[in-house]
Amino acid sequence: MSVIGAFPEAQCSAPQGAWSGLWQRGRGGSLLPGEVLPGLLARGTLMAEFVLERGQFGPLSLVHMATHADWPRLFSLAITTEGRLMLRQRQGDALAAVSLDAADLLAGGGALRVSFSWDAPAGQSVLTLESLDGGAMRQRAGANPLPLPAADLDALLTGHGAAVHCSALRWLGLARGQMPVGPGALFAPSTPLETPKGPRPAAQILAGDWVNTLDAGVQKVQWSGRVRLPALGALAPIRLSAGRFAKSTDLWVLPQTQVAVTDATVEYLFGTDAVLVEARYLVDQLSVTQIERPVVLSWHGILLRGHHVLIADGFGLESLFLGALAGAPELAATTALAPLVATGAAPLHRRPALRVLRPFEAASLAAARSRFHAPVAA
């Protein structure tokens, strides 16, 4: 059975936008089943993931599409030598551009995700860059974006003809409408979470409900919501095998989701009885597996007033951690938590529930577990 095929996804509709097609390095790209490109896409989102070496700057053309078929057209997404992320469009005599100063994020390297959302009738666009390794995000609003013709959309999705995708690009996705950026998802919608009334699937837990936590007892849910994301690159799902983690349920999480680890190894290495570690650092392709596929999966998030550790079939998974995002309302309004932000109810999270391991510490923990074959428990 395919690992992706076994993903326990509940039926739901995508928030705000709907994915139309995906391109993956080494596999090419195509429309998703049932999707048809419009003659002109007036509102949409182009999302792409790329990887840079630490300290690597431009000039680097991430996506470039130029043609004179019918009339001169250009779509270019590139990094400049000054560390700016720049998107340019041309259709005949019409021009549009938006750029973002992201030198600090780009200098750190690693996996980065760029999103360009446009609404041509409204004359608005948003360019966003996210560091998938560091969690930081930068954003810039643009004006008067140009709608994309079907021929250009097809070239961008397939990487053929007039379009060129650079070698640093992992994948690219196209959606109709605006897709949210930033935080909003952690685990599969069917993840069983402990509540005062017993375990319930995450998808059935609503704002105002109560959940049990490992670190702070019973807590009230501030927000419960869903996003749909390509199962590619740094978003490829991770399966935590039953028995080694949860008692009897395979848990599916996004790679950046932090899980709670408690055992003698943690106490020996870090002098504390519990830590949080991102799931991606535990991947061993045995009890923790990760496989990417050109499909779109639903993910769920649970937000509490503070950052706490939820209980999933006996195992600890974090609730959403917003940090200072609520202090940047314009940025937060483009995330899946936009309805909460609009009411001023988004909380500030000043610190995580437990100590969070840094990458080198996570590597030490993984090595120790490999040597001693210690089970993961929380």
Tab-separated table of C-alpha atoms in Angstrom:
chain	number	residue	atom	x	y	z
A	1	MET	CA	0.000	0.000	0.000
A	2	SER	CA	1.254	3.474	-0.852
A	3	VAL	CA	2.196	5.533	2.173
A	4	ILE	CA	0.391	8.531	0.710
A	5	GLY	CA	-2.550	6.362	-0.228
A	6	ALA	CA	-2.889	5.364	3.435
A	7	PHE	CA	-3.105	8.993	4.599
A	8	PRO	CA	-6.327	9.275	6.647
A	9	GLU	CA	-7.739	12.422	5.045
A	10	ALA	CA	-11.211	13.626	5.911
A	11	GLN	CA	-13.344	15.133	3.168
A	12	CYS	CA	-13.278	18.898	3.139
A	13	SER	CA	-13.221	21.872	0.844
A	14	ALA	CA	-10.072	23.932	0.396
A	15	PRO	CA	-10.093	27.307	2.157
A	16	GLN	CA	-10.229	30.376	-0.103
A	17	GLY	CA	-8.575	28.761	-3.145
A	18	ALA	CA	-8.300	25.369	-4.816
A	19	TRP	CA	-5.179	23.728	-6.228
A	20	SER	CA	-5.149	23.266	-10.011
A	21	GLY	CA	-1.788	21.704	-10.831
A	22	LEU	CA	1.666	20.712	-9.575
A	23	TRP	CA	5.173	20.533	-11.016
A	24	GLN	CA	7.853	18.437	-9.312
A	25	ARG	CA	11.530	18.275	-10.194
A	26	GLY	CA	12.338	14.987	-11.884
A	27	ARG	CA	8.669	14.185	-12.550
A	28	GLY	CA	7.420	17.167	-14.515
A	29	GLY	CA	4.043	18.727	-13.999
A	30	SER	CA	0.401	18.500	-14.921
A	31	LEU	CA	-3.085	19.537	-13.912
A	32	LEU	CA	-4.694	17.710	-11.026
A	33	PRO	CA	-7.554	15.319	-11.880
A	34	GLY	CA	-10.692	17.167	-12.910
A	35	GLU	CA	-8.979	20.559	-13.260
A	36	VAL	CA	-9.214	22.682	-16.421
A	37	LEU	CA	-7.244	25.867	-16.977
A	38	PRO	CA	-9.343	28.964	-17.677
A	39	GLY	CA	-8.556	31.068	-20.735
A	40	LEU	CA	-7.369	33.778	-18.356
A	41	LEU	CA	-6.739	33.336	-14.630
A	42	ALA	CA	-7.656	36.649	-13.035
A	43	ARG	CA	-7.226	35.471	-9.429
A	44	GLY	CA	-4.726	32.846	-8.372
A	45	THR	CA	-1.678	31.768	-6.402
A	46	LEU	CA	1.657	30.496	-7.600
A	47	MET	CA	3.597	28.726	-4.830
A	48	ALA	CA	7.078	27.250	-5.140
A	49	GLU	CA	9.735	25.733	-2.893
A	50	PHE	CA	13.444	26.127	-3.482
A	51	VAL	CA	16.660	25.346	-1.611
A	52	LEU	CA	19.704	27.585	-1.187
A	53	GLU	CA	23.098	27.013	0.345
A	54	ARG	CA	23.868	29.161	3.387
A	55	GLY	CA	25.129	32.548	2.213
A	56	GLN	CA	24.022	31.959	-1.387
A	57	PHE	CA	22.659	35.028	-3.167
A	58	GLY	CA	21.707	35.969	-6.697
A	59	PRO	CA	21.470	36.686	-9.376
A	60	LEU	CA	19.321	33.569	-9.556
A	61	SER	CA	16.309	33.107	-11.808
A	62	LEU	CA	13.878	30.767	-10.038
A	63	VAL	CA	11.143	30.768	-12.680
A	64	HIS	CA	11.365	32.461	-16.061
A	65	MET	CA	8.750	32.421	-18.811
A	66	ALA	CA	9.248	34.629	-21.870
A	67	THR	CA	7.510	34.388	-25.235
A	68	HIS	CA	6.523	36.492	-28.231
A	69	ALA	CA	3.764	34.123	-29.358
A	70	ASP	CA	0.656	36.221	-30.110
A	71	TRP	CA	2.144	39.166	-28.170
A	72	PRO	CA	5.198	39.760	-25.932
A	73	ARG	CA	4.768	38.200	-22.489
A	74	LEU	CA	7.072	37.747	-19.487
A	75	PHE	CA	6.706	36.162	-16.068
A	76	SER	CA	9.879	36.188	-13.975
A	77	LEU	CA	10.603	35.281	-10.354
A	78	ALA	CA	14.225	35.894	-9.409
A	79	ILE	CA	16.668	36.733	-6.617
A	80	THR	CA	18.882	39.776	-7.154
A	81	THR	CA	22.498	40.235	-6.085
A	82	GLU	CA	21.253	42.499	-3.259
A	83	GLY	CA	19.113	39.724	-1.781
A	84	ARG	CA	15.766	40.941	-3.090
A	85	LEU	CA	13.073	38.589	-4.288
A	86	MET	CA	11.575	40.150	-7.400
A	87	LEU	CA	8.542	39.222	-9.475
A	88	ARG	CA	8.054	40.876	-12.876
A	89	GLN	CA	5.265	40.593	-15.433
A	90	ARG	CA	4.848	41.927	-18.943
A	91	GLN	CA	2.000	41.505	-21.409
A	92	GLY	CA	2.386	43.708	-24.458
A	93	ASP	CA	2.864	47.226	-23.122
A	94	ALA	CA	1.452	46.393	-19.677
A	95	LEU	CA	3.982	45.955	-16.879
A	96	ALA	CA	3.717	44.874	-13.234
A	97	ALA	CA	6.325	44.192	-10.572
A	98	VAL	CA	6.681	43.620	-6.848
A	99	SER	CA	9.890	43.046	-4.896
A	100	LEU	CA	10.712	41.985	-1.367
A	101	ASP	CA	13.858	42.641	0.674
A	102	ALA	CA	14.668	39.177	2.030
A	103	ALA	CA	18.440	39.220	2.395
A	104	ASP	CA	18.306	37.911	5.977
A	105	LEU	CA	16.105	34.918	5.110
A	106	LEU	CA	18.038	34.100	1.949
A	107	ALA	CA	21.408	34.303	3.738
A	108	GLY	CA	20.311	31.526	6.100
A	109	GLY	CA	19.757	29.165	3.179
A	110	GLY	CA	17.821	25.935	3.539
A	111	ALA	CA	14.308	25.286	2.268
A	112	LEU	CA	12.305	28.384	1.378
A	113	ARG	CA	8.800	28.802	0.016
A	114	VAL	CA	7.631	31.688	-2.126
A	115	SER	CA	3.985	32.515	-2.817
A	116	PHE	CA	2.608	35.032	-5.285
A	117	SER	CA	-1.117	35.692	-4.974
A	118	TRP	CA	-2.855	38.038	-7.379
A	119	ASP	CA	-6.291	39.520	-7.841
A	120	ALA	CA	-6.221	41.400	-11.147
A	121	PRO	CA	-9.792	42.827	-10.945
A	122	ALA	CA	-9.012	44.266	-7.493
A	123	GLY	CA	-5.583	45.488	-8.603
A	124	GLN	CA	-3.854	43.733	-5.696
A	125	SER	CA	-1.064	41.183	-5.268
A	126	VAL	CA	1.017	39.767	-2.405
A	127	LEU	CA	4.540	38.320	-2.574
A	128	THR	CA	5.525	36.165	0.414
A	129	LEU	CA	8.760	34.389	1.333
A	130	GLU	CA	8.843	31.824	4.149
A	131	SER	CA	11.851	30.091	5.694
A	132	LEU	CA	10.673	26.517	6.210
A	133	ASP	CA	13.690	25.777	8.395
A	134	GLY	CA	13.598	28.900	10.560
A	135	GLY	CA	9.890	29.729	10.512
A	136	ALA	CA	10.406	33.417	9.611
A	137	MET	CA	8.246	35.113	6.987
A	138	ARG	CA	8.484	38.301	4.894
A	139	GLN	CA	5.774	39.838	2.737
A	140	ARG	CA	5.166	42.731	0.354
A	141	ALA	CA	1.972	43.962	-1.282
A	142	GLY	CA	1.905	44.855	-4.970
A	143	ALA	CA	-0.456	46.706	-7.282
A	144	ASN	CA	-2.083	46.072	-10.657
A	145	PRO	CA	-0.970	42.462	-11.291
A	146	LEU	CA	-1.645	40.999	-14.728
A	147	PRO	CA	-3.958	37.992	-15.195
A	148	LEU	CA	-2.211	34.904	-16.577
A	149	PRO	CA	-3.247	33.380	-19.928
A	150	ALA	CA	-3.820	29.616	-20.135
A	151	ALA	CA	-0.769	29.153	-22.389
A	152	ASP	CA	1.485	30.760	-19.779
A	153	LEU	CA	-0.074	28.743	-16.957
A	154	ASP	CA	0.525	25.552	-18.931
A	155	ALA	CA	4.173	26.487	-19.550
A	156	LEU	CA	4.754	27.284	-15.865
A	157	LEU	CA	3.172	23.994	-14.778
A	158	THR	CA	5.003	21.764	-17.238
A	159	GLY	CA	8.333	23.589	-17.296
A	160	HIS	CA	8.328	23.185	-21.066
A	161	GLY	CA	8.280	25.575	-23.985
A	162	ALA	CA	8.823	29.162	-22.947
A	163	ALA	CA	9.254	28.384	-19.237
A	164	VAL	CA	12.500	27.553	-17.410
A	165	HIS	CA	12.701	26.323	-13.813
A	166	CYS	CA	16.071	26.660	-12.116
A	167	SER	CA	17.852	23.679	-10.540
A	168	ALA	CA	17.232	25.032	-7.024
A	169	LEU	CA	13.465	24.707	-7.505
A	170	ARG	CA	11.906	21.613	-5.857
A	171	TRP	CA	8.285	22.051	-6.824
A	172	LEU	CA	5.752	24.542	-8.032
A	173	GLY	CA	1.999	24.654	-7.521
A	174	LEU	CA	-0.788	26.653	-9.127
A	175	ALA	CA	-4.091	27.427	-7.432
A	176	ARG	CA	-7.261	29.262	-8.339
A	177	GLY	CA	-7.864	32.031	-5.812
A	178	GLN	CA	-5.761	33.001	-2.822
A	179	MET	CA	-4.080	30.255	-0.816
A	180	PRO	CA	-3.096	31.018	2.802
A	181	VAL	CA	0.563	31.260	3.812
A	182	GLY	CA	2.349	30.668	7.097
A	183	PRO	CA	1.032	28.675	10.062
A	184	GLY	CA	-2.316	26.939	10.135
A	185	ALA	CA	-1.706	23.200	9.984
A	186	LEU	CA	0.107	20.494	11.909
A	187	PHE	CA	-1.421	17.032	11.535
A	188	ALA	CA	-3.954	14.895	9.671
A	189	PRO	CA	-7.624	15.845	10.218
A	190	SER	CA	-8.325	12.373	11.628
A	191	THR	CA	-5.669	12.662	14.392
A	192	PRO	CA	-7.330	11.524	17.661
A	193	LEU	CA	-6.916	14.217	20.309
A	194	GLU	CA	-7.793	13.780	23.965
A	195	THR	CA	-10.626	15.930	25.305
A	196	PRO	CA	-12.449	15.928	28.666
A	197	LYS	CA	-15.146	13.882	26.901
A	198	GLY	CA	-12.714	11.358	25.421
A	199	PRO	CA	-10.712	11.195	22.167
A	200	ARG	CA	-12.061	13.036	19.125
A	201	PRO	CA	-10.688	13.511	15.590
A	202	ALA	CA	-9.034	16.898	15.200
A	203	ALA	CA	-11.455	17.766	12.402
A	204	GLN	CA	-14.391	17.491	14.821
A	205	ILE	CA	-12.910	19.828	17.423
A	206	LEU	CA	-14.192	23.379	17.054
A	207	ALA	CA	-13.347	26.778	18.507
A	208	GLY	CA	-14.788	26.955	22.002
A	209	ASP	CA	-14.283	23.239	22.661
A	210	TRP	CA	-11.888	21.957	25.330
A	211	VAL	CA	-8.865	19.694	24.894
A	212	ASN	CA	-6.476	17.953	27.282
A	213	THR	CA	-2.794	18.893	27.259
A	214	LEU	CA	0.278	17.266	28.742
A	215	ASP	CA	1.724	20.445	30.198
A	216	ALA	CA	-1.248	22.572	31.271
A	217	GLY	CA	-4.296	20.390	31.816
A	218	VAL	CA	-7.562	21.271	30.076
A	219	GLN	CA	-7.397	24.199	27.623
A	220	LYS	CA	-9.988	26.010	25.514
A	221	VAL	CA	-9.613	25.930	21.721
A	222	GLN	CA	-9.245	29.408	20.203
A	223	TRP	CA	-9.232	28.304	16.556
A	224	SER	CA	-9.550	25.037	14.653
A	225	GLY	CA	-8.990	25.013	10.931
A	226	ARG	CA	-7.764	23.345	7.795
A	227	VAL	CA	-5.379	23.989	4.922
A	228	ARG	CA	-4.548	21.929	1.845
A	229	LEU	CA	-0.916	21.633	0.790
A	230	PRO	CA	1.093	19.758	-1.839
A	231	ALA	CA	2.740	16.614	-0.437
A	232	LEU	CA	6.105	17.684	-1.847
A	233	GLY	CA	9.530	18.790	-0.632
A	234	ALA	CA	9.515	20.205	2.887
A	235	LEU	CA	5.746	19.589	3.001
A	236	ALA	CA	5.954	15.834	2.327
A	237	PRO	CA	3.979	14.059	5.084
A	238	ILE	CA	5.646	12.155	7.910
A	239	ARG	CA	4.160	9.017	9.443
A	240	LEU	CA	4.940	8.214	13.078
A	241	SER	CA	4.327	4.495	13.456
A	242	ALA	CA	1.876	3.154	15.999
A	243	GLY	CA	3.446	1.465	19.004
A	244	ARG	CA	6.660	3.407	18.721
A	245	PHE	CA	4.846	6.700	19.210
A	246	ALA	CA	1.082	6.702	19.741
A	247	LYS	CA	-0.417	3.628	21.401
A	248	SER	CA	-2.337	2.161	18.478
A	249	THR	CA	-2.617	4.833	15.759
A	250	ASP	CA	-0.230	5.890	13.015
A	251	LEU	CA	0.145	9.654	13.318
A	252	TRP	CA	0.575	11.801	10.217
A	253	VAL	CA	2.200	15.209	10.676
A	254	LEU	CA	3.835	17.932	8.653
A	255	PRO	CA	7.658	17.828	8.890
A	256	GLN	CA	7.873	21.069	10.930
A	257	THR	CA	5.390	19.845	13.538
A	258	GLN	CA	7.046	19.579	16.947
A	259	VAL	CA	6.499	16.388	18.912
A	260	ALA	CA	7.147	15.852	22.611
A	261	VAL	CA	9.857	13.345	23.508
A	262	THR	CA	10.374	12.086	27.063
A	263	ASP	CA	12.728	9.315	28.127
A	264	ALA	CA	16.075	8.664	29.808
A	265	THR	CA	17.986	9.673	26.663
A	266	VAL	CA	16.443	13.144	26.732
A	267	GLU	CA	17.268	13.588	30.414
A	268	TYR	CA	20.852	12.376	29.892
A	269	LEU	CA	21.535	14.621	26.881
A	270	PHE	CA	19.650	17.777	27.825
A	271	GLY	CA	19.073	17.679	31.571
A	272	THR	CA	15.290	17.824	31.335
A	273	ASP	CA	12.569	15.202	31.235
A	274	ALA	CA	10.792	16.464	28.079
A	275	VAL	CA	11.684	18.352	24.897
A	276	LEU	CA	10.050	19.334	21.642
A	277	VAL	CA	11.646	18.239	18.375
A	278	GLU	CA	10.503	18.745	14.805
A	279	ALA	CA	9.258	15.510	13.291
A	280	ARG	CA	11.566	15.791	10.275
A	281	TYR	CA	14.605	15.215	12.496
A	282	LEU	CA	13.252	11.818	13.580
A	283	VAL	CA	12.899	10.386	10.062
A	284	ASP	CA	14.678	7.028	9.784
A	285	GLN	CA	12.456	5.473	7.080
A	286	LEU	CA	11.663	2.678	9.541
A	287	SER	CA	9.395	3.816	12.346
A	288	VAL	CA	9.343	7.385	11.009
A	289	THR	CA	8.784	7.537	7.271
A	290	GLN	CA	8.446	10.333	4.737
A	291	ILE	CA	7.433	9.990	1.095
A	292	GLU	CA	6.518	12.799	-1.292
A	293	ARG	CA	3.955	12.513	-4.077
A	294	PRO	CA	2.428	15.063	-6.501
A	295	VAL	CA	-0.889	15.166	-4.639
A	296	VAL	CA	-2.617	17.663	-2.346
A	297	LEU	CA	-3.459	16.678	1.239
A	298	SER	CA	-5.561	18.242	3.979
A	299	TRP	CA	-3.908	19.242	7.259
A	300	HIS	CA	-5.483	20.481	10.474
A	301	GLY	CA	-4.392	22.932	13.139
A	302	ILE	CA	-5.531	23.543	16.714
A	303	LEU	CA	-4.754	26.913	18.300
A	304	LEU	CA	-4.892	27.524	22.050
A	305	ARG	CA	-4.439	30.735	24.022
A	306	GLY	CA	-0.935	29.559	24.894
A	307	HIS	CA	1.385	27.077	23.214
A	308	HIS	CA	0.770	23.627	24.700
A	309	VAL	CA	1.250	19.913	24.036
A	310	LEU	CA	-1.845	18.118	22.806
A	311	ILE	CA	-2.330	14.420	23.488
A	312	ALA	CA	-2.814	12.190	20.438
A	313	ASP	CA	-3.481	8.575	21.451
A	314	GLY	CA	-1.035	8.970	24.341
A	315	PHE	CA	1.612	10.870	22.359
A	316	GLY	CA	2.418	14.579	22.557
A	317	LEU	CA	1.914	16.862	19.538
A	318	GLU	CA	2.195	20.633	19.748
A	319	SER	CA	-0.657	23.055	19.268
A	320	LEU	CA	-0.100	25.889	16.788
A	321	PHE	CA	2.678	28.279	17.799
A	322	LEU	CA	2.133	31.806	16.439
A	323	GLY	CA	4.986	33.624	18.121
A	324	ALA	CA	4.572	37.353	17.464
A	325	LEU	CA	2.467	36.892	14.306
A	326	ALA	CA	-0.551	38.549	15.931
A	327	GLY	CA	1.558	41.694	16.232
A	328	ALA	CA	1.720	41.929	12.428
A	329	PRO	CA	-1.983	41.985	11.478
A	330	GLU	CA	-1.467	42.667	7.758
A	331	LEU	CA	0.801	39.624	7.482
A	332	ALA	CA	-1.419	37.479	9.706
A	333	ALA	CA	-4.444	38.367	7.559
A	334	THR	CA	-2.970	36.338	4.668
A	335	THR	CA	-2.720	33.160	6.772
A	336	ALA	CA	-5.398	30.558	7.456
A	337	LEU	CA	-6.106	32.358	10.741
A	338	ALA	CA	-7.415	35.467	8.958
A	339	PRO	CA	-10.935	35.253	10.512
A	340	LEU	CA	-9.418	35.157	13.996
A	341	VAL	CA	-7.060	38.027	13.191
A	342	ALA	CA	-9.963	40.126	11.899
A	343	THR	CA	-11.603	40.008	15.328
A	344	GLY	CA	-8.359	40.787	17.189
A	345	ALA	CA	-8.534	37.434	18.976
A	346	ALA	CA	-5.242	35.951	17.734
A	347	PRO	CA	-2.948	35.338	20.752
A	348	LEU	CA	0.695	36.297	21.132
A	349	HIS	CA	2.856	33.274	21.962
A	350	ARG	CA	5.951	34.452	23.810
A	351	ARG	CA	7.488	31.049	24.461
A	352	PRO	CA	6.965	27.393	23.469
A	353	ALA	CA	5.489	24.891	25.922
A	354	LEU	CA	8.770	22.969	26.301
A	355	ARG	CA	12.374	23.428	25.354
A	356	VAL	CA	12.730	23.161	21.571
A	357	LEU	CA	15.775	21.292	20.312
A	358	ARG	CA	18.001	23.049	17.827
A	359	PRO	CA	18.951	21.114	14.669
A	360	PHE	CA	22.305	19.894	16.006
A	361	GLU	CA	20.669	18.843	19.275
A	362	ALA	CA	17.978	16.970	17.367
A	363	ALA	CA	20.724	15.202	15.406
A	364	SER	CA	22.373	14.140	18.689
A	365	LEU	CA	19.064	12.807	19.971
A	366	ALA	CA	18.410	10.879	16.751
A	367	ALA	CA	21.912	9.362	16.875
A	368	ALA	CA	21.459	8.319	20.511
A	369	ARG	CA	18.125	6.692	19.713
A	370	SER	CA	19.653	4.831	16.825
A	371	ARG	CA	22.433	3.460	19.045
A	372	PHE	CA	20.246	2.433	21.918
A	373	HIS	CA	17.057	1.622	19.964
A	374	ALA	CA	15.101	3.567	22.523
A	375	PRO	CA	11.362	3.849	21.939
A	376	VAL	CA	9.912	7.318	21.542
A	377	ALA	CA	7.326	8.139	24.163
A	378	ALA	CA	5.565	11.186	25.446
